[in-house]
PDB file of C-alpha atoms in Angstrom:
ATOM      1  CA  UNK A 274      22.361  54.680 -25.141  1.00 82.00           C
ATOM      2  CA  UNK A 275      25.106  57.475 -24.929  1.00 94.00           C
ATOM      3  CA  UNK A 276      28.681  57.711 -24.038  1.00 96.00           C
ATOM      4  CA  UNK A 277      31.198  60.193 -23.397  1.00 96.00           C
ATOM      5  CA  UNK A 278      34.429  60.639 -22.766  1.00 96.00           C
ATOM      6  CA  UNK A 279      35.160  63.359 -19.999  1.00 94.00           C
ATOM      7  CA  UNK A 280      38.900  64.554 -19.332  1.00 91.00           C
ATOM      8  CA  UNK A 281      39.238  67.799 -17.934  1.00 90.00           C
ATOM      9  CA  UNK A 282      37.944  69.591 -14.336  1.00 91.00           C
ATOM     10  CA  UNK A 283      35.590  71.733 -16.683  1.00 91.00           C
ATOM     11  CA  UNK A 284      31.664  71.382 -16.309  1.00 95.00           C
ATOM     12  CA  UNK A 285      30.694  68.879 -19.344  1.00 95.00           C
ATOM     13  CA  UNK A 286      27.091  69.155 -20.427  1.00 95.00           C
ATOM     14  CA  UNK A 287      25.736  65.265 -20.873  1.00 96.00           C
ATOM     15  CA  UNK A 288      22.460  66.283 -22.251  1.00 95.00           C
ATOM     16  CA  UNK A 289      21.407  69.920 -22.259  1.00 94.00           C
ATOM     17  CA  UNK A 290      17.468  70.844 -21.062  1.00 91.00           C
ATOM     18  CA  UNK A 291      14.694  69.577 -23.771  1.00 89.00           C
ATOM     19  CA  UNK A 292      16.954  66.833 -25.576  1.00 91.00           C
ATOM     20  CA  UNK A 293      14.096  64.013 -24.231  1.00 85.00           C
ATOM     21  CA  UNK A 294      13.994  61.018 -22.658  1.00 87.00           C
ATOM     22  CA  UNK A 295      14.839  59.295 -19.723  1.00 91.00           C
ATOM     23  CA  UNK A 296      17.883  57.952 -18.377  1.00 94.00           C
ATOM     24  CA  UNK A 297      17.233  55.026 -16.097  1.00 95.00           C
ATOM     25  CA  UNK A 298      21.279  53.898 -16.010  1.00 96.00           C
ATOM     26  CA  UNK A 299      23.965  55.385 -15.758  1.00 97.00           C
ATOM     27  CA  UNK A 300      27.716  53.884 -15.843  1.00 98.00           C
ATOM     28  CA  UNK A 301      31.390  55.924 -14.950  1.00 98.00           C
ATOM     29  CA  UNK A 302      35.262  54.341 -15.392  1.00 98.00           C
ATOM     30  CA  UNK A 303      37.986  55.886 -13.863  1.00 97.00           C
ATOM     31  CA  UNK A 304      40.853  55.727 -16.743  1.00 94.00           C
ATOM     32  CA  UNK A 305      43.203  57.540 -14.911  1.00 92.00           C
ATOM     33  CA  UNK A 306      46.726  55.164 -14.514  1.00 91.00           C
ATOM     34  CA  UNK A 307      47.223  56.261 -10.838  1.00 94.00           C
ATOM     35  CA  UNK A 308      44.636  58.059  -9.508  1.00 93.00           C
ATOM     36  CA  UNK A 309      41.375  58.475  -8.122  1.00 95.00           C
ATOM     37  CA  UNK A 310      38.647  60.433  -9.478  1.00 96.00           C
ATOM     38  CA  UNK A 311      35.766  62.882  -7.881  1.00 96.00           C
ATOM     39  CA  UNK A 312      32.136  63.075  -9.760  1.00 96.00           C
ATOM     40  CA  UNK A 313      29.662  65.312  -9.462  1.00 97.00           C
ATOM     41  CA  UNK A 314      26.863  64.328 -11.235  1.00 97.00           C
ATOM     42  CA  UNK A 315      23.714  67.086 -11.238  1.00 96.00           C
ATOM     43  CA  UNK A 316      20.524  68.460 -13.283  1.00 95.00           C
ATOM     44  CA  UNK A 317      20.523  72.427 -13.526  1.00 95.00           C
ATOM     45  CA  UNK A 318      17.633  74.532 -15.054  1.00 91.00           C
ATOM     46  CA  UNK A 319      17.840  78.220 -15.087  1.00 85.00           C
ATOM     47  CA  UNK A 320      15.684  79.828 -12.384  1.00 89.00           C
ATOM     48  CA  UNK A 321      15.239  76.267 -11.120  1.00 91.00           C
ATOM     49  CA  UNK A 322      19.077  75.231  -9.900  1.00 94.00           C
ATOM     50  CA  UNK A 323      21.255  72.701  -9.278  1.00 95.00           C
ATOM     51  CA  UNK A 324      20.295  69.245  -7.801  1.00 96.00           C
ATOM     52  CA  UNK A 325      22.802  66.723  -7.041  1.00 97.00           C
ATOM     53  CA  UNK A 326      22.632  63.151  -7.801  1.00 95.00           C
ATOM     54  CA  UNK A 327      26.363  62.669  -6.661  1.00 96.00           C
ATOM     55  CA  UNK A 328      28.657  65.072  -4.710  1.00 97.00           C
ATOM     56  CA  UNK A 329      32.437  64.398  -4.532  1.00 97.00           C
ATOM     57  CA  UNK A 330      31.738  60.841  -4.941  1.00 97.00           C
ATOM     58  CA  UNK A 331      35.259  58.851  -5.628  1.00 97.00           C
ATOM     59  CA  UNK A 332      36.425  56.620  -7.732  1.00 97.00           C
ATOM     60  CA  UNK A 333      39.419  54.098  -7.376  1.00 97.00           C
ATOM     61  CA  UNK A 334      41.555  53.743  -9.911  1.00 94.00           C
ATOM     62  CA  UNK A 335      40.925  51.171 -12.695  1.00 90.00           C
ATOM     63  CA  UNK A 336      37.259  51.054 -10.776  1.00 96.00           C
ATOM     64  CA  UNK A 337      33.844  52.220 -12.149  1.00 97.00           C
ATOM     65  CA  UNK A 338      30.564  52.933 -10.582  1.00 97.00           C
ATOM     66  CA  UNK A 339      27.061  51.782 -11.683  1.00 97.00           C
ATOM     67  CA  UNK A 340      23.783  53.573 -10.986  1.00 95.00           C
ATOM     68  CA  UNK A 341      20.760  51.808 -11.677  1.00 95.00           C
ATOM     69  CA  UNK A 342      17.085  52.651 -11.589  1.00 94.00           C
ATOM     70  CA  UNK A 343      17.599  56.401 -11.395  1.00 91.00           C
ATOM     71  CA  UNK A 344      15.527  57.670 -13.975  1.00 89.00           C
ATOM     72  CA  UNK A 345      16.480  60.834 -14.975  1.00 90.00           C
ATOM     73  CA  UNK A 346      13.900  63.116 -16.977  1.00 87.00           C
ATOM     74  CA  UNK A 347      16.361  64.769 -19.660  1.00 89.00           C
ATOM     75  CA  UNK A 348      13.164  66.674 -20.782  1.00 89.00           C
ATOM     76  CA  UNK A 349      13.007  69.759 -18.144  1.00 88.00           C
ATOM     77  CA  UNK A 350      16.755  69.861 -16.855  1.00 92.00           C
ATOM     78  CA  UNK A 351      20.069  69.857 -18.402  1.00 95.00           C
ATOM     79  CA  UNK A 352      22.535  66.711 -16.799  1.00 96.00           C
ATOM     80  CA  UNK A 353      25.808  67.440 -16.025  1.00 97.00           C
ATOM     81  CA  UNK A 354      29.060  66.091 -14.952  1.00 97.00           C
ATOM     82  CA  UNK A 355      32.493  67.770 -13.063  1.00 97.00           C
ATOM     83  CA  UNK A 356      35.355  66.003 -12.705  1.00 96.00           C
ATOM     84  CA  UNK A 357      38.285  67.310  -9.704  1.00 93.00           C
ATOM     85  CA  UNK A 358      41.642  67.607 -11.218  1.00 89.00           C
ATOM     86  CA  UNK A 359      42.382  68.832 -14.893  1.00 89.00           C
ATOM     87  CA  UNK A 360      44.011  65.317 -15.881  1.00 91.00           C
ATOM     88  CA  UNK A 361      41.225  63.467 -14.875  1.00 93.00           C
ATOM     89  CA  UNK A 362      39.419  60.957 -17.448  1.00 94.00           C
ATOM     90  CA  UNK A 363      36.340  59.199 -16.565  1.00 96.00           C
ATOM     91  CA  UNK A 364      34.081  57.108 -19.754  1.00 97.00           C
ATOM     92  CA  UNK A 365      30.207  57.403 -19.117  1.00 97.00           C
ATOM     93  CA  UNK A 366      27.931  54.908 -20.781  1.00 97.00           C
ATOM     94  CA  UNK A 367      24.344  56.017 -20.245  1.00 96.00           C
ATOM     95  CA  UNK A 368      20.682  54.165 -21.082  1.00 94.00           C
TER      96      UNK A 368
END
């Protein structure tokens, strides 16, 4: 299990390409006080490219959004998360 705090609209790298492992859940809270938050959530591989697993996929406030079963192989892409708006804080819990 990881988890990470994300606050800012930069690209945050969750687990870069060849850390191993599978994750098979994956869990986001919005902590912003009044307003909604936009995910994307992707894997990337150079020469490869990006591949979505969410796309602009919102958030309510005080809400959170639980993704089971979606087994994602850590081992031959990097996982990655953007969040919209420069104040922006989301918590990820993965397994």
């Amino acid at each position: 299990m990881a988890q990470f705090n994300i606050s800012s609209a930069l690209t945050q790298k969750l687990f870069a390409e060849g850390d191993g492992g599978t994750i098979s859940s994956i869990w986001f809270c919005n902590k912003h006080a009044s307003d909604a938050v936009t995910i994307d959530l992707y894997i990337e591989k150079k020469l490869t490219g990006k591949f979505y697993y969410l796309k602009s996929k919102s958030i309510a406030v005080a809400s959170f959004l639980q993704i089971e079963n979606i087994n994602i192989n850590v081992n031959d892409f990097g996982l990655y998360v953007k969040l919209n708006n420069s104040d922006s804080e989301v918590d990820i819990i993965t397994q």
